[in-house]
Short mmCIF file of C-alpha atoms in Angstrom, two decimals:
data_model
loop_
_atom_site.label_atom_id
_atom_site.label_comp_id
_atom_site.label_asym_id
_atom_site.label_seq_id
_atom_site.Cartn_x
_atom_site.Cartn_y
_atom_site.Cartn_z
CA UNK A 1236 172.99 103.10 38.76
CA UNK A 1237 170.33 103.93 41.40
CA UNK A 1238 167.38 103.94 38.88
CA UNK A 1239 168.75 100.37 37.64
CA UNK A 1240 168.59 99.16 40.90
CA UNK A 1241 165.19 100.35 41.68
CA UNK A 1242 164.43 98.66 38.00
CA UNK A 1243 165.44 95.55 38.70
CA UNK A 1244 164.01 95.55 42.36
CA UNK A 1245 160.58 96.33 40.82
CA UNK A 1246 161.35 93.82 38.11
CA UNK A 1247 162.10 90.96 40.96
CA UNK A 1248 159.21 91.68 42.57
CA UNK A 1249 156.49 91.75 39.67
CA UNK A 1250 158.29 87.86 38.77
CA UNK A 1251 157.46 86.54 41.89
CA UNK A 1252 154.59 88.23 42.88
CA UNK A 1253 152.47 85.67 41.29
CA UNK A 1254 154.58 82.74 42.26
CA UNK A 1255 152.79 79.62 43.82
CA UNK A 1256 153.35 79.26 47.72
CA UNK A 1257 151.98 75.89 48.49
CA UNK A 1258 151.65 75.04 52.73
CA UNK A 1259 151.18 71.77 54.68
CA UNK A 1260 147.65 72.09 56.92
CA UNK A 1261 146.19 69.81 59.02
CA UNK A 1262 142.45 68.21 57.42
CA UNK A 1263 140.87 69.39 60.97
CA UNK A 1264 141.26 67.27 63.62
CA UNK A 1265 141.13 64.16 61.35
CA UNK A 1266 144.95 63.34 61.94
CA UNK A 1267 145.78 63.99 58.30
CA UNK A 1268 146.99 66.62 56.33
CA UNK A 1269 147.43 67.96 52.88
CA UNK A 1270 149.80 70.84 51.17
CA UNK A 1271 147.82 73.33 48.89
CA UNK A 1272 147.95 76.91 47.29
CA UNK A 1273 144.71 78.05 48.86
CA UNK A 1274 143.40 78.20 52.29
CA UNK A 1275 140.65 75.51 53.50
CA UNK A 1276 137.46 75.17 55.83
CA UNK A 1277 136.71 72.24 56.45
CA UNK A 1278 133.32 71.02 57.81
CA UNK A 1279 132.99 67.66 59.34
CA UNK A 1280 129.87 65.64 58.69
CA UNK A 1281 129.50 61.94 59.73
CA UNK A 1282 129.03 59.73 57.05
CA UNK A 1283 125.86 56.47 56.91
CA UNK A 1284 128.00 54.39 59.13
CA UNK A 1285 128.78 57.11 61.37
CA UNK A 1286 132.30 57.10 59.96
CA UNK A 1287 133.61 60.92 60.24
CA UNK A 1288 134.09 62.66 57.37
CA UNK A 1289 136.11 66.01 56.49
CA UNK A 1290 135.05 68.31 53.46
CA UNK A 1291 136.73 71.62 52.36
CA UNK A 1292 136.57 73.20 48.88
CA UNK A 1293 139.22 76.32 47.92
CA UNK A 1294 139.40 78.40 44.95
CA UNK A 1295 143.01 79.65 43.78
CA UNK A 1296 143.61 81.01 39.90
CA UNK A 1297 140.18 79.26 38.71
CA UNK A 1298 140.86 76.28 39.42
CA UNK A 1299 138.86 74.78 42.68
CA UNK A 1300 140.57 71.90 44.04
CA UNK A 1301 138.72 69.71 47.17
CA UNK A 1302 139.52 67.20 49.75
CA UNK A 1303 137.50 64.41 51.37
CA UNK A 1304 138.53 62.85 54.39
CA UNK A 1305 137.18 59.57 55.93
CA UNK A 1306 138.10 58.49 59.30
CA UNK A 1307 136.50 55.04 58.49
CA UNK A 1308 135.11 53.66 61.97
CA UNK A 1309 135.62 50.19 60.35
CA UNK A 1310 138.93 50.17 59.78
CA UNK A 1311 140.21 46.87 57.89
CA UNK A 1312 144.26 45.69 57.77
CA UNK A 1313 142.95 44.24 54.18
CA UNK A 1314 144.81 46.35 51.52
CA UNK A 1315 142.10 45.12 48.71
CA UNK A 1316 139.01 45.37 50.47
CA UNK A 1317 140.00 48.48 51.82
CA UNK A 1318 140.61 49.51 47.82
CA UNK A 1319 137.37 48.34 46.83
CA UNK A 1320 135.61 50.05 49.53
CA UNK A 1321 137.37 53.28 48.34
CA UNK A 1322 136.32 52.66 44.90
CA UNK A 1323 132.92 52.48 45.62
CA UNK A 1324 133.14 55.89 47.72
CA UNK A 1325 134.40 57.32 44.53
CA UNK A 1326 131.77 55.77 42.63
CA UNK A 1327 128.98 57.44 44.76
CA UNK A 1328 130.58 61.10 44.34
CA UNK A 1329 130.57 60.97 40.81
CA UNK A 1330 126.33 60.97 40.64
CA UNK A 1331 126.78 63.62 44.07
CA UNK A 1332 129.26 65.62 41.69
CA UNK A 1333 126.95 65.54 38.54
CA UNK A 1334 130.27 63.11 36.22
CA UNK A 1335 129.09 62.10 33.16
CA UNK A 1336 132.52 61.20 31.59
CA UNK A 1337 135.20 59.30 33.54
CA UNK A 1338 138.39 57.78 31.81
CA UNK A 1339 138.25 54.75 34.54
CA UNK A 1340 140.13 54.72 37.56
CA UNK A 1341 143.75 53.75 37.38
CA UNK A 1342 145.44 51.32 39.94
CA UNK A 1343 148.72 50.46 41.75
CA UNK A 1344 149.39 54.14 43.10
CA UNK A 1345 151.07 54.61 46.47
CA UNK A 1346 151.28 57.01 48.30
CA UNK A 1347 154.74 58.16 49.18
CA UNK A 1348 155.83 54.35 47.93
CA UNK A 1349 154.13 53.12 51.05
CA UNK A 1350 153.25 49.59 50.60
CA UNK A 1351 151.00 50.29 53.19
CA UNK A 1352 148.81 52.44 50.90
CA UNK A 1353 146.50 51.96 47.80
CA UNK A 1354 145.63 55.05 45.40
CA UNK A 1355 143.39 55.38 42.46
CA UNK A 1356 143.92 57.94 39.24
CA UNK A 1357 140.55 59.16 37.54
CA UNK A 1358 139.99 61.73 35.01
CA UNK A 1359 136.05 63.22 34.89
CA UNK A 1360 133.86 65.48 33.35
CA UNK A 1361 130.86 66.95 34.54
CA UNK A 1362 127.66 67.99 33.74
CA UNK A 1363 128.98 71.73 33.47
CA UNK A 1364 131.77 70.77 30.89
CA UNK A 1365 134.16 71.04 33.54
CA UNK A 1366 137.65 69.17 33.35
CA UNK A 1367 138.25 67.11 36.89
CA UNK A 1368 141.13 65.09 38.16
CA UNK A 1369 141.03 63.29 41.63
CA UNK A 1370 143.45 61.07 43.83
CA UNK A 1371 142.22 58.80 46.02
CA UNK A 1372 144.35 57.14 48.86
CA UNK A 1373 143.50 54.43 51.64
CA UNK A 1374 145.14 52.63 53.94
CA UNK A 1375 142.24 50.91 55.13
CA UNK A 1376 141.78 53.36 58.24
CA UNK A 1377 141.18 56.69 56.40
CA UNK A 1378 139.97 57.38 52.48
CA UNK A 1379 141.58 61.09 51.24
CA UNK A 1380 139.96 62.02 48.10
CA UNK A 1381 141.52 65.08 46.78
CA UNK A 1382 140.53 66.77 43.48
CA UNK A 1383 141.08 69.82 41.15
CA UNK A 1384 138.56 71.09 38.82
CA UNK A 1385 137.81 73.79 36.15
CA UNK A 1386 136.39 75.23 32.96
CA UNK A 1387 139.69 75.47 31.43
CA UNK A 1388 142.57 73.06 30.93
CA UNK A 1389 144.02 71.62 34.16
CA UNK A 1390 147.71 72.95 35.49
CA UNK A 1391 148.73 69.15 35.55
CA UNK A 1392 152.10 70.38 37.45
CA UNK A 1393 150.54 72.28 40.07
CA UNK A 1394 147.45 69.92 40.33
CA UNK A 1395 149.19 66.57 40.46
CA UNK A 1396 151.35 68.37 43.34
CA UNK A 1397 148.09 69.32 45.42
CA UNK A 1398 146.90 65.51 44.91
CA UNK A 1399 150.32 63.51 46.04
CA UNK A 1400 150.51 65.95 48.71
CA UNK A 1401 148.08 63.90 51.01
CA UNK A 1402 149.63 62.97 54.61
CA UNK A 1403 148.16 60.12 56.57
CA UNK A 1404 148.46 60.13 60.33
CA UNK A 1405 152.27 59.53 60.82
CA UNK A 1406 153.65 60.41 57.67
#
């Protein structure tokens, strides 16, 4: 009986050794925040119109996922402008990241079913082969671009958790 119980101690153990702990932390002193599997740095860096911006890369099971936070100094109440605005953000990182395929951005996301918010859908490919999805949210005050990328196939489940897991200031 003993040696079973040790067995299936060990047993419980080795299964959830390698289970996924995901944790809320706070994007800096930006306001926002984000859950993830991996722990961040995040450098801040002030953007052309001195709008602050938050960057932090981590690396958890090969797959490198990445937020971008903007603390726009121009803040708009205008839901579409504040969309298009994003969209052209994402449109610059894509020649910074080196994307030469993109499956075009998909529209009508909210965040948390805020009507509040606006959020874009893009699958890329860079110039490395590797496979990218990002999520970008505004809500016309702050732009969170969060991604996952890798050489292998994306963990949709575990990625598309990371990238609805962005918390504006409030939420």
């Amino acid at each position: 009986m003993k040696k079973c119980s040790v067995l299936l101690a060990f047993s419980f153990c080795f299964l959830f050794s390698n289970a996924q702990v995901i944790k809320k932390v706070a994007i800096s002193n930006s306001g926002c925040s984000v859950y993830t599997y991996c722990t961040f740095k995040f450098e801040k860096e002030y953007s052309e119109d001195s709008s602050e911006v938050y960057v932090g890369e981590c690396v958890k099971d090969e797959m490198t996922y990445g937020i971008i936070c903007v603390k726009l100094l121009q803040a708009t109440d205008d839901l579409e402008a504040a969309e298009e605005s994003m969209i052209n953000y994402l449109n610059y990182l894509k020649s910074s990241f080196s994307i030469v395929k993109s499956a075009g951005y998909g529209r009508g996301h909210r965040l948390n079913n805020n009507e509040n918010t606006r959020g874009v859908l893009d699958y890329w490919e860079d110039a490395a082969k590797r496979n990218w999805k990002m999520k970008a949210w505004t809500d016309g005050k702050y732009i969170g671009v969060l991604y996952g990328y890798s050489a292998k196939e994306l963990s949709e489940q575990k990625l598309n958790l990371f990238l609805e897991s962005f918390r504006l200031p409030g939420m």
